XYZ file of C-alpha atoms in Angstrom:
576
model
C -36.454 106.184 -4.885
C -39.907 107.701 -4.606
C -43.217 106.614 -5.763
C -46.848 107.581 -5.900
C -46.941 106.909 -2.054
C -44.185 109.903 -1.848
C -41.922 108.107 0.517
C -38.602 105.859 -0.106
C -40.316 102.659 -0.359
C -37.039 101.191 1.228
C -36.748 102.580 4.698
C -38.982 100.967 6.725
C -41.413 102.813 6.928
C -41.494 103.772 10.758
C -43.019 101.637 13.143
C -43.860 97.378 11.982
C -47.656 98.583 11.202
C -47.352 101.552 9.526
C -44.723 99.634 6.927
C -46.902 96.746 6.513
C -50.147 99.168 5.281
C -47.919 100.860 3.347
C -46.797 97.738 1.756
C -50.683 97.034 1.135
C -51.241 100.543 -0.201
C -48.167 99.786 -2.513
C -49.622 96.654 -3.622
C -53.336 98.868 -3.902
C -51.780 100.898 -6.784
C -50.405 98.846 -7.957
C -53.186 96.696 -8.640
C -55.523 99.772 -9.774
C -52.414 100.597 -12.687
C -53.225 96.960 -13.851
C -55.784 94.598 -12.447
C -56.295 92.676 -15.060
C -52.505 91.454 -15.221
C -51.887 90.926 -11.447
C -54.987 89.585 -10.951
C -56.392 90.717 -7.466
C -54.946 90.174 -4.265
C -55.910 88.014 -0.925
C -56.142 89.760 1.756
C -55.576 88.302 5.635
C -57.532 90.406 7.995
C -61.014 90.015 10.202
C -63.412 92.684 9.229
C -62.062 96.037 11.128
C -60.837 99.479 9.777
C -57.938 98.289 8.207
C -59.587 95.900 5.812
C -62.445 98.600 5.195
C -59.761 101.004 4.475
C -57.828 98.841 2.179
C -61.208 97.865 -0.184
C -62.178 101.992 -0.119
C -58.365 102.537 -1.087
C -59.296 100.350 -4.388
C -62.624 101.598 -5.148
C -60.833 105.089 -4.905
C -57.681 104.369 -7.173
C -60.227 102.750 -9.866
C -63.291 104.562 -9.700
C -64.951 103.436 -13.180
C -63.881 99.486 -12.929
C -67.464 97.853 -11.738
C -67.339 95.969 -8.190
C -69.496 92.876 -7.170
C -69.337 91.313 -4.301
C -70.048 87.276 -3.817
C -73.194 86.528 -1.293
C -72.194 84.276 1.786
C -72.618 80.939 0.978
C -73.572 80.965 -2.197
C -74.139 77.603 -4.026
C -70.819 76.952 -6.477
C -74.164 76.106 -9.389
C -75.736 78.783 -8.589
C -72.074 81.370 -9.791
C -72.375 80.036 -13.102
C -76.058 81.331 -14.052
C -79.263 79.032 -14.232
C -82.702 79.448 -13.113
C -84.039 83.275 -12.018
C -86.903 81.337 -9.740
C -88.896 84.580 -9.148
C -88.741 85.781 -12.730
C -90.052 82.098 -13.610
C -92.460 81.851 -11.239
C -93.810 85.272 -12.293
C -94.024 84.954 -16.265
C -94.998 81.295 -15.682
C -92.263 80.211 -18.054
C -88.519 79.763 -17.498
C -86.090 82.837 -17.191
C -82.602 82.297 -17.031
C -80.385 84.287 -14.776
C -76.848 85.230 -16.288
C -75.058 83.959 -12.864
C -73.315 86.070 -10.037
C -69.592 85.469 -12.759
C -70.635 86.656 -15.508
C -71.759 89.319 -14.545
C -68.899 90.478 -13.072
C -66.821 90.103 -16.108
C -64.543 92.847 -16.760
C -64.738 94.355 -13.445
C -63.868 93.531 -9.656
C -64.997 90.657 -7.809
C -64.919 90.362 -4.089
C -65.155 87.025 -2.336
C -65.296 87.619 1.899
C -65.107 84.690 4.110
C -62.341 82.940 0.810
C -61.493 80.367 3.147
C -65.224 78.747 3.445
C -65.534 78.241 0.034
C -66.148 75.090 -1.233
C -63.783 73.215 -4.263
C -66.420 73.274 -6.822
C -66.952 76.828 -6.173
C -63.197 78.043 -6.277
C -63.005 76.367 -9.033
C -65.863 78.426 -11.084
C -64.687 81.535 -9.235
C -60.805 80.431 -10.800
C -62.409 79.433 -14.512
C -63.836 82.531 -14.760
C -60.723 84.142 -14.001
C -58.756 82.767 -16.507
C -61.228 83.280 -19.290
C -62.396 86.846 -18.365
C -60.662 90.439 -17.229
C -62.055 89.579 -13.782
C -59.837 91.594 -10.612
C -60.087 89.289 -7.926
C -60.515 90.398 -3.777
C -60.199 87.119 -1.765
C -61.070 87.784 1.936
C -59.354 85.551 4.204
C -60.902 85.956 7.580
C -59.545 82.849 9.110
C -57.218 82.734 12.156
C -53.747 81.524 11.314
C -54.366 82.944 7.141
C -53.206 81.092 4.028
C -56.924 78.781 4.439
C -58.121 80.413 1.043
C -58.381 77.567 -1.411
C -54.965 77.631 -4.085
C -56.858 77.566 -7.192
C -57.640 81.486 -6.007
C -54.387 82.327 -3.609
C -52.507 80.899 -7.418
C -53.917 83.188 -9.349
C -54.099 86.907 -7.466
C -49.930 88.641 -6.988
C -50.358 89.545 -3.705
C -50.802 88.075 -0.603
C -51.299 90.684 2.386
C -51.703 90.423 6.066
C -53.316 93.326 7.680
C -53.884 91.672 10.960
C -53.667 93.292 13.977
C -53.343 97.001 12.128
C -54.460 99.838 14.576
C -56.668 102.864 12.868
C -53.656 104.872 13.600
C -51.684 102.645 10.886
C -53.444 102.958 8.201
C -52.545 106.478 7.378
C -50.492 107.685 4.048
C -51.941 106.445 0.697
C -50.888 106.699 -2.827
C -52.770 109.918 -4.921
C -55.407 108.651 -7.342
C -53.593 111.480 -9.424
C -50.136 109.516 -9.643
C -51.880 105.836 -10.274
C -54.223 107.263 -13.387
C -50.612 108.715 -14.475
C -48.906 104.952 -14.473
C -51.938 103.432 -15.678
C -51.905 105.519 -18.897
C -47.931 105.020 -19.548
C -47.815 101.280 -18.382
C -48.275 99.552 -21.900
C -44.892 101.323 -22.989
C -42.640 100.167 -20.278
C -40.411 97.724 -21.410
C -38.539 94.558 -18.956
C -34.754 94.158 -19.463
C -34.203 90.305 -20.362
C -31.554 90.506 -17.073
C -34.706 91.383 -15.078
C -36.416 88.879 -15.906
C -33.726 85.938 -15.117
C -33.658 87.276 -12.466
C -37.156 87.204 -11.441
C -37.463 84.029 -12.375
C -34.416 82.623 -10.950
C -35.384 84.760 -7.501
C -38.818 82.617 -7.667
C -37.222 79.312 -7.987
C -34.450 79.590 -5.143
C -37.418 80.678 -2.735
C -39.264 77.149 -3.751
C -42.216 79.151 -5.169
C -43.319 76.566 -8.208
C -45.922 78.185 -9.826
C -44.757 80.046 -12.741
C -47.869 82.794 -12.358
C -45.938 84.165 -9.448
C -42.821 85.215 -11.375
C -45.381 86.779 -14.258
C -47.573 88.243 -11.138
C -43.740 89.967 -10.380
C -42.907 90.637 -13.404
C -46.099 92.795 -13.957
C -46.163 94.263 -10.891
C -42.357 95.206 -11.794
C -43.874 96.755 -14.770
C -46.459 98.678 -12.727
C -43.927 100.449 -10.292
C -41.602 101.209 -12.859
C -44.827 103.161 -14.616
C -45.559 104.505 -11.092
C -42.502 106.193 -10.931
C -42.984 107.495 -14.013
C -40.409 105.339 -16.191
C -40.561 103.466 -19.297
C -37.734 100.610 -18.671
C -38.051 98.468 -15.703
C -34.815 99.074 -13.210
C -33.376 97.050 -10.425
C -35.115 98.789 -7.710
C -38.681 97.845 -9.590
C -37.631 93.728 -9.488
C -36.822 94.275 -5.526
C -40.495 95.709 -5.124
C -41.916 92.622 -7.340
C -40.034 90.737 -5.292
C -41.019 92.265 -1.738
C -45.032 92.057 -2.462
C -45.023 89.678 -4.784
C -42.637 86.376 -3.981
C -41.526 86.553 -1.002
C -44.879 85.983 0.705
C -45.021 82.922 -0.984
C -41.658 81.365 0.251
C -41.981 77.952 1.052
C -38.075 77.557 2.200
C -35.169 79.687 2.568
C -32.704 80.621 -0.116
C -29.897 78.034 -0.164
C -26.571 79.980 -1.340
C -24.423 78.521 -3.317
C -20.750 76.644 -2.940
C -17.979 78.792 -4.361
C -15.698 76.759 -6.395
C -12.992 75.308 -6.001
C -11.465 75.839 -8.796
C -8.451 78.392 -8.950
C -9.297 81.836 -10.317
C -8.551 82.606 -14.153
C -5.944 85.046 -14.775
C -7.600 88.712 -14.755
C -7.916 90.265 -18.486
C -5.547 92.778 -19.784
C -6.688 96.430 -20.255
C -7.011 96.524 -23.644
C -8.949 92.745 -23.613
C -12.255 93.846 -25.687
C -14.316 90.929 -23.916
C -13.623 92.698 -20.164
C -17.065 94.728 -20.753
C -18.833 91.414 -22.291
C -17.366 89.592 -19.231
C -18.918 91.676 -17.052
C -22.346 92.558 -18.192
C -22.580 88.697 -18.105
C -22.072 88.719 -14.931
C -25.184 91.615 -13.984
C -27.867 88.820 -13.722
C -26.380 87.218 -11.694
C -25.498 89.992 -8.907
C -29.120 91.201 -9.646
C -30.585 87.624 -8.562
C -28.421 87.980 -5.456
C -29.828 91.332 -4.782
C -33.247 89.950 -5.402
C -32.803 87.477 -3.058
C -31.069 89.649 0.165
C -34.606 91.928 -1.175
C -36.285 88.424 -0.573
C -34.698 87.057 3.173
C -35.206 90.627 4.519
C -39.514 89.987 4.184
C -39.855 86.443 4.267
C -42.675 85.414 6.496
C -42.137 85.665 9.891
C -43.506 82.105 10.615
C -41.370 81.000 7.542
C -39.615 78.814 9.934
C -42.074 77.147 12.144
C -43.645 76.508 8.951
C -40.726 74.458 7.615
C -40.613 72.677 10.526
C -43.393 70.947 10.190
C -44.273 71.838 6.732
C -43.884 67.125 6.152
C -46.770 66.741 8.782
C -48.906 69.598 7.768
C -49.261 68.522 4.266
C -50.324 64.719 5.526
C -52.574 66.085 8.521
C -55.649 66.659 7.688
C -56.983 70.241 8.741
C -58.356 71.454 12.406
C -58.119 69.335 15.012
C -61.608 68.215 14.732
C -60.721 65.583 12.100
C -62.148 65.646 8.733
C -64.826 66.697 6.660
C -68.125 64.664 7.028
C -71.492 65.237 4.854
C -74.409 64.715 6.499
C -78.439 65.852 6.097
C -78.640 66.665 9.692
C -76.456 69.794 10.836
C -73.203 71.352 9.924
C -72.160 74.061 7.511
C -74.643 74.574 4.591
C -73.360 73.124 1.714
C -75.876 73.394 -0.630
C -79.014 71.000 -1.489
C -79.375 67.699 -3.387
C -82.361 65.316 -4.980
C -83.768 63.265 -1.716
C -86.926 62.870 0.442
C -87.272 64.973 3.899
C -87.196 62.105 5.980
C -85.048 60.795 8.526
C -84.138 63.997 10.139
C -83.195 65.514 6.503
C -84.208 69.186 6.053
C -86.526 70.283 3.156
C -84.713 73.028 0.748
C -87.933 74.973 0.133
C -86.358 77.648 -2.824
C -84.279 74.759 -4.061
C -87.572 72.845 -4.677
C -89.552 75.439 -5.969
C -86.786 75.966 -8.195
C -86.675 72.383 -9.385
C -90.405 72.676 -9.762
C -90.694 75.807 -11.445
C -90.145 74.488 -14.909
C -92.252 72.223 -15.258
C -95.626 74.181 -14.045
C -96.817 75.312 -17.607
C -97.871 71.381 -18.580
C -98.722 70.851 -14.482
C -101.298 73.701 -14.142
C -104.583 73.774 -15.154
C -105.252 76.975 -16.993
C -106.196 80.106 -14.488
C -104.931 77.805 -11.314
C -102.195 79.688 -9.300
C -100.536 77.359 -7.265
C -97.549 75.841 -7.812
C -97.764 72.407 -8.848
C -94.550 70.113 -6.556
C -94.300 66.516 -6.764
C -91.847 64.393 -5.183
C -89.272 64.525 -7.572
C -88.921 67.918 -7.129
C -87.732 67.484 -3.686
C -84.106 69.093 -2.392
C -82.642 68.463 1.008
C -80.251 70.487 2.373
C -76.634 69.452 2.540
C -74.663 70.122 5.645
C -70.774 69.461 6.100
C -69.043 69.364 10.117
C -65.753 68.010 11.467
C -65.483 64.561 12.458
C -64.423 63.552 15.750
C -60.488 62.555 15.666
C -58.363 60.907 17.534
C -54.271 61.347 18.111
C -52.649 57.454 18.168
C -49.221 57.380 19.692
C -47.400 54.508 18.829
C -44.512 54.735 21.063
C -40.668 52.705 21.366
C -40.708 51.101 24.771
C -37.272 49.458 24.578
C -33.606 50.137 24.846
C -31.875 51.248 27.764
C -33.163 55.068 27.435
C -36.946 53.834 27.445
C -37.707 55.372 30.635
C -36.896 58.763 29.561
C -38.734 58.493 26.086
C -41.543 56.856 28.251
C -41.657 60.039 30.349
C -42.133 62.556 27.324
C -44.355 60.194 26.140
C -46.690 60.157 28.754
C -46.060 64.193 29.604
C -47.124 64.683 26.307
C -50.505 62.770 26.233
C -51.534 64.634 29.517
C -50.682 68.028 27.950
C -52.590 67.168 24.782
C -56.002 65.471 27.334
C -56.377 68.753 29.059
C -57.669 70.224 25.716
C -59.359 67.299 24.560
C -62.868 67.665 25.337
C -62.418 71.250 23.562
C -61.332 70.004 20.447
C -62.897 66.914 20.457
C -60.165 64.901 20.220
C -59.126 61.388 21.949
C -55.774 60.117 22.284
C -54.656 56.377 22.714
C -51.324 54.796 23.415
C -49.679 51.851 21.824
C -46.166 50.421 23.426
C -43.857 48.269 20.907
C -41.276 46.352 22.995
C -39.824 43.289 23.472
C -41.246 41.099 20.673
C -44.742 42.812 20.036
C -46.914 45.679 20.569
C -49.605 46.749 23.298
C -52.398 48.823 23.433
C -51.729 50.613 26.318
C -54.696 52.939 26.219
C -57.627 52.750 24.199
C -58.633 56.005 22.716
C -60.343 58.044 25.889
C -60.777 61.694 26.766
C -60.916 60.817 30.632
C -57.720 62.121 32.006
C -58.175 60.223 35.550
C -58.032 56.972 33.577
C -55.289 57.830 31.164
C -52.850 58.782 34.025
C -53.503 55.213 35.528
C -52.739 53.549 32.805
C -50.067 55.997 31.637
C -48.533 55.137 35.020
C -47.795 51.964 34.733
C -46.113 51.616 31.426
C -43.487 49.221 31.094
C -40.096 49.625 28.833
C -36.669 47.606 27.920
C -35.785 45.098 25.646
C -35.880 44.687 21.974
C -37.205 47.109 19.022
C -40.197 45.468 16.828
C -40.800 48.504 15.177
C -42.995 46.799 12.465
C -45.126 45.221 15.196
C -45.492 49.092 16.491
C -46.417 50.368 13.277
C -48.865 47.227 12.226
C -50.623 48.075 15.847
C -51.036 51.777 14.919
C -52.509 51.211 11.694
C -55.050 48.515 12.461
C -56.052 50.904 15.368
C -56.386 53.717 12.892
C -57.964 51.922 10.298
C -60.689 50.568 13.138
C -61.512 54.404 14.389
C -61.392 55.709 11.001
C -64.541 52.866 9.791
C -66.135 54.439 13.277
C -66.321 57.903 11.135
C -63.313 59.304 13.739
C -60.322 60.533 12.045
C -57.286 58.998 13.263
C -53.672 60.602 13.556
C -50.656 58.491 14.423
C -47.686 60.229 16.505
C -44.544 57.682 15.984
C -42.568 58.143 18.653
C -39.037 55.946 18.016
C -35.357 56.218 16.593
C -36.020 54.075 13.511
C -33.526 51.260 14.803
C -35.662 48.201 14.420
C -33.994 45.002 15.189
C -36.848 42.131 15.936
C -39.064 41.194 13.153
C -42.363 41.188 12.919
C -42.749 37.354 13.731
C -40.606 37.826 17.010
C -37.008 37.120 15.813
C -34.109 38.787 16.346
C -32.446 40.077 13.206
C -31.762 44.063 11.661
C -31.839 43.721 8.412
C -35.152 41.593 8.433
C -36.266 43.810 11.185
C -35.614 46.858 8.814
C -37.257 45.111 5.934
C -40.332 44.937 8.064
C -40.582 48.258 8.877
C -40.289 49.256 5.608
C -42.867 46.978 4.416
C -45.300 48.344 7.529
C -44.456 52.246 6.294
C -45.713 51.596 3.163
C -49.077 50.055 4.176
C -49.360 53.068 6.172
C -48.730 55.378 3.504
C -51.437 53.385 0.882
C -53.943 54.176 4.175
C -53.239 57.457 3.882
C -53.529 58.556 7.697
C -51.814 61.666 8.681
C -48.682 60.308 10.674
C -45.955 62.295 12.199
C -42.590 60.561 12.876
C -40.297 61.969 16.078
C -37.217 61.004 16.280
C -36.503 60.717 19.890
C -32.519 59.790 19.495
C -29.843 61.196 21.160
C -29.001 62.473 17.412
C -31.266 62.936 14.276
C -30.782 59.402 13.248
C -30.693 58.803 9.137
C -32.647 55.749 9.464
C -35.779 57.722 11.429
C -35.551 60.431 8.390
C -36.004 57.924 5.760
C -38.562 55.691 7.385
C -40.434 59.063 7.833
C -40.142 59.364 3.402
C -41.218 55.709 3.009
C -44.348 56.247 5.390
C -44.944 59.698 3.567
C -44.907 61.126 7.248
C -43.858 64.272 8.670
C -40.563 63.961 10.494
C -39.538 66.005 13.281
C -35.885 65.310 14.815
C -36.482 66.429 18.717
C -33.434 64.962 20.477
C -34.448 65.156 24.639
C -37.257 66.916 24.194
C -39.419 67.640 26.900
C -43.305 66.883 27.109
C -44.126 70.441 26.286
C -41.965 70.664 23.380
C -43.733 67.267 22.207
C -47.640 68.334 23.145
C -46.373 72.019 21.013
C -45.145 70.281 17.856
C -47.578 67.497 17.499
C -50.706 70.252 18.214
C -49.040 72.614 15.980
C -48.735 69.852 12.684
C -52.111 68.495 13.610
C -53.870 71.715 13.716
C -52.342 73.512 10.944
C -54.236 74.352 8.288
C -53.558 72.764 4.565
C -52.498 75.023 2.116
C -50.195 77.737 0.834
């Protein structure tokens, strides 16, 4: 089947590049035949040709819609309209100025640098959207992608990745000719209630919970169907929906179904009038499974890896660096608030002025020209900047295969040292063992030292996994009033048998842990759980749920598979 690209959009398209911008292209006219109802799109890429092609492709394919673009770092008060400082200052009285959204009501807004913005000012940017016909362009220009905030990534239907495109990738587009076309037939095409199951069923199996994705598909259904130049969406439509639109937002993989057990009815006679009703009952169902083989063949190709430590992602907090801290000093600008320019704070000149400007008519004398700024009109600026962090592994020293846990163990903390200064990270080391816990190694960046130390680390006896866990949290708690942000790396089989007063015992031992997961999970530290048995054990997995931890089942792994998982859920960014 042929669209307004003039290709089969099912063959692959040549070489991995030239399929994935003509994906994007797809997606392009798609969005031009109805912006309004898909919403925009977020687009992955660093500024290059391929992103500059991309954003000329959409000015082309909707020439009259109006286009604004978002300033860098614009204050989230300052997108919904307020004070026009120069027009105030000018006609001495106050002017108001509309504000950068309403303006661009009814046309095409385009945010660069998505994954920067602020929460108050995604969530103007997504108000807006839901109240106006606004066509949003999020930029994503981070590293790994998906860092644009999900109040935005929710509400556009496609998510593309041009990263990495060469100039000689970006070549066949769809004809401006052949979108205008679509665009005037698209209010009479008409969805099939089958279709529509289907969609939504396709959207659930993937785990995608947001029900604007399967409208996003079923509009962008709606648009190819139009772009081919029907009126009644087909099955090939739904498997383009579900190509651009949900399977980029797969958070697991499609789990098929058991076949029953249950012996086969006998097959209907010939001249049984309920064979045809039999089997058009049994079309959504084959569509949904043809939705979903659609689906597996362009789920992400770090779907996986994702999944894998999708748990410690969502408790880590994001970069490496630790969290967010506000401070008047240095940082990212993050706008300006009431204060006095003292203790290393930075005056926000405009912001002042602005504050000021209001109130000049009853400051001024009449015929004086200067601008009248007391101290209550003072705004400092606001900066935000990463904390300093620190990676806590709390580690099981006993049982006869100590020594080789031990080894990982301390493999892993010189793997993770060697990049420490760089991401400004420190890493300690707490032993459990016998009948308590040790601090090993107080949090350090000096490598010399931490082998020493590391060196001499004892193991044996019995498992106080509480006493482990209590350790790692009154550690974390202690760095975490020091403004560092603490991560703890559990390193243990779940098998506690000493208690936390010293005596031997499982099921109080177990109790104890328990008891010492949930304090850690009402701390709310980001804590990753390895399960260093021979075997995933059951009892690791669901200490890992009551400590709301990420749990990663590494039987004999190595210290670089350990340094490479625990950097990887550390440093991954949050969000979709």
């Amino acid at each position: 089947m042929r669209d307004g690209i003039g290709r089969d959009w099912s063959d692959g398209g040549g070489r991995p590049g030239t399929a994935r911008w003509e994906d994007a292209a797809r997606a392009a006219a798609l969005l031009a035949i109805d912006p309004v109802g898909l919403g925009g799109a977020l687009l992955t890429a660093r500024p290059g040709h391929a992103r500059s092609a991309w954003l000329a492709l959409m000015e082309e394919l909707e020439p009259d819609r109006p286009r604004h673009r978002l300033p860098g770092a614009v204050p989230a008060d300052r997108l919904s309209g307020g004070l026009d400082l120069a027009a105030t200052l000018a006609a001495r009285r106050p002017v108001e100025d509309l504000g950068i959204l309403a303006k661009a009501a009814g046309g095409t807004l385009i945010v660069p640098m998505a994954e920067r913005l602020e929460p108050g000012a995604a969530a103007r940017i997504a108000a807006a959207h839901d109240r106006s016909d606004l066509c949003l362009i999020a930029l994503d220009e981070s590293e790994e992608g998906r860092d644009a905030p999900t109040a935005l990534a929710d509400r556009v239907a496609f998510h593309l990745d041009l990263g990495g495109l060469a100039r000689a990738d970006c070549g066949r587009i769809p004809t401006a000719k052949a979108v205008t076309a679509a665009r005037a037939r698209r209010a009479a095409v008409e969805t099939p209630d089958a279709v529509l199951e289907a969609l939504v069923a396709t959207a659930a199996a993937l785990g995608i919970d947001s029900l604007r994705a399967a409208r996003h598909a079923l509009r962008a259904a709606e648009a190819h169907a139009a772009l081919a130049g029907r009126t009644v969406v087909e099955d090939a439509d739904a498997e383009v929906a579900v190509h651009l639109v949900l399977a980029p937002r797969a958070i697991r993989l499609p789990v098929p179904e058991e076949e029953s057990a249950a012996p086969e009815p006998p097959p209907d006679s010939p001249d049984d009038p309920a064979d045809d009703s039999d089997r058009d009952a049994q079309s959504p169902r084959q569509l949904e499974d043809r939705l979903l083989e659609a689906a597996e063949a362009h789920l992400p190709a770090d779907l996986l890896a994702r999944l894998l430590t999708g748990g410690a992602r969502r408790t880590a907090q994001a970069g490496g660096a630790g969290a967010n801290v506000k401070t008047s000093e240095r940082g990212r600008p993050q706008g300006s608030r009431r204060g006095s320019p003292r203790g290393g704070a930075r005056l926000d000149l405009i912001e002042t002025l602005r504050a000021a400007a209001p109130w000049q008519p009853i400051r001024r004398a009449p015929g004086d020209a200067k601008v009248a700024v007391r101290p209550d009109d003072f705004r400092i600026r606001r900066f935000r900047r990463r904390s300093e962090s620190v990676l806590i592994f709390v580690v099981d020293a006993s049982g006869s295969a100590a020594m080789a846990r031990l080894a990982e163990a301390k493999g892993a903390v010189e793997l993770l040292l060697a990049d420490a200064y760089v991401r400004r990270e420190s890493v300690a080391l707490i032993a459990f063992r016998g009948t308590g816990a040790e601090l090993l190694l107080p949090p350090t960046r000096a490598l010399v030292q931490a082998k020493r130390r590391l060196a001499a680390l004892p193991g044996g006896g019995g498992t106080p996994l509480a006493s482990g866990m209590e350790a790692g949290l009154a550690l974390a708690t202690q760095m975490a009033g020091r403004g560092v942000t603490p991560h703890l790396v559990l390193l243990t089989d779940g098998r506690a048998n000493i208690g936390r007063d010293g005596s031997p015992g499982r099921e109080a031992a177990a109790e104890d842990a328990r008891t010492a997961a949930r304090a850690l999970r009402t701390a709310g530290h980001g804590t990753i759980l390895i399960d260093t048995g021979n075997r995933a054990s059951a009892e690791a997995e669901a200490l890992a749920r009551e400590m709301g931890a990420g749990y990663l089942a590494l039987p004999r792994a190595d210290a670089a598979q350990l340094s490479q998982q625990i950097r990887a859920a550390v440093s991954a960014p949050t969000g979709p």
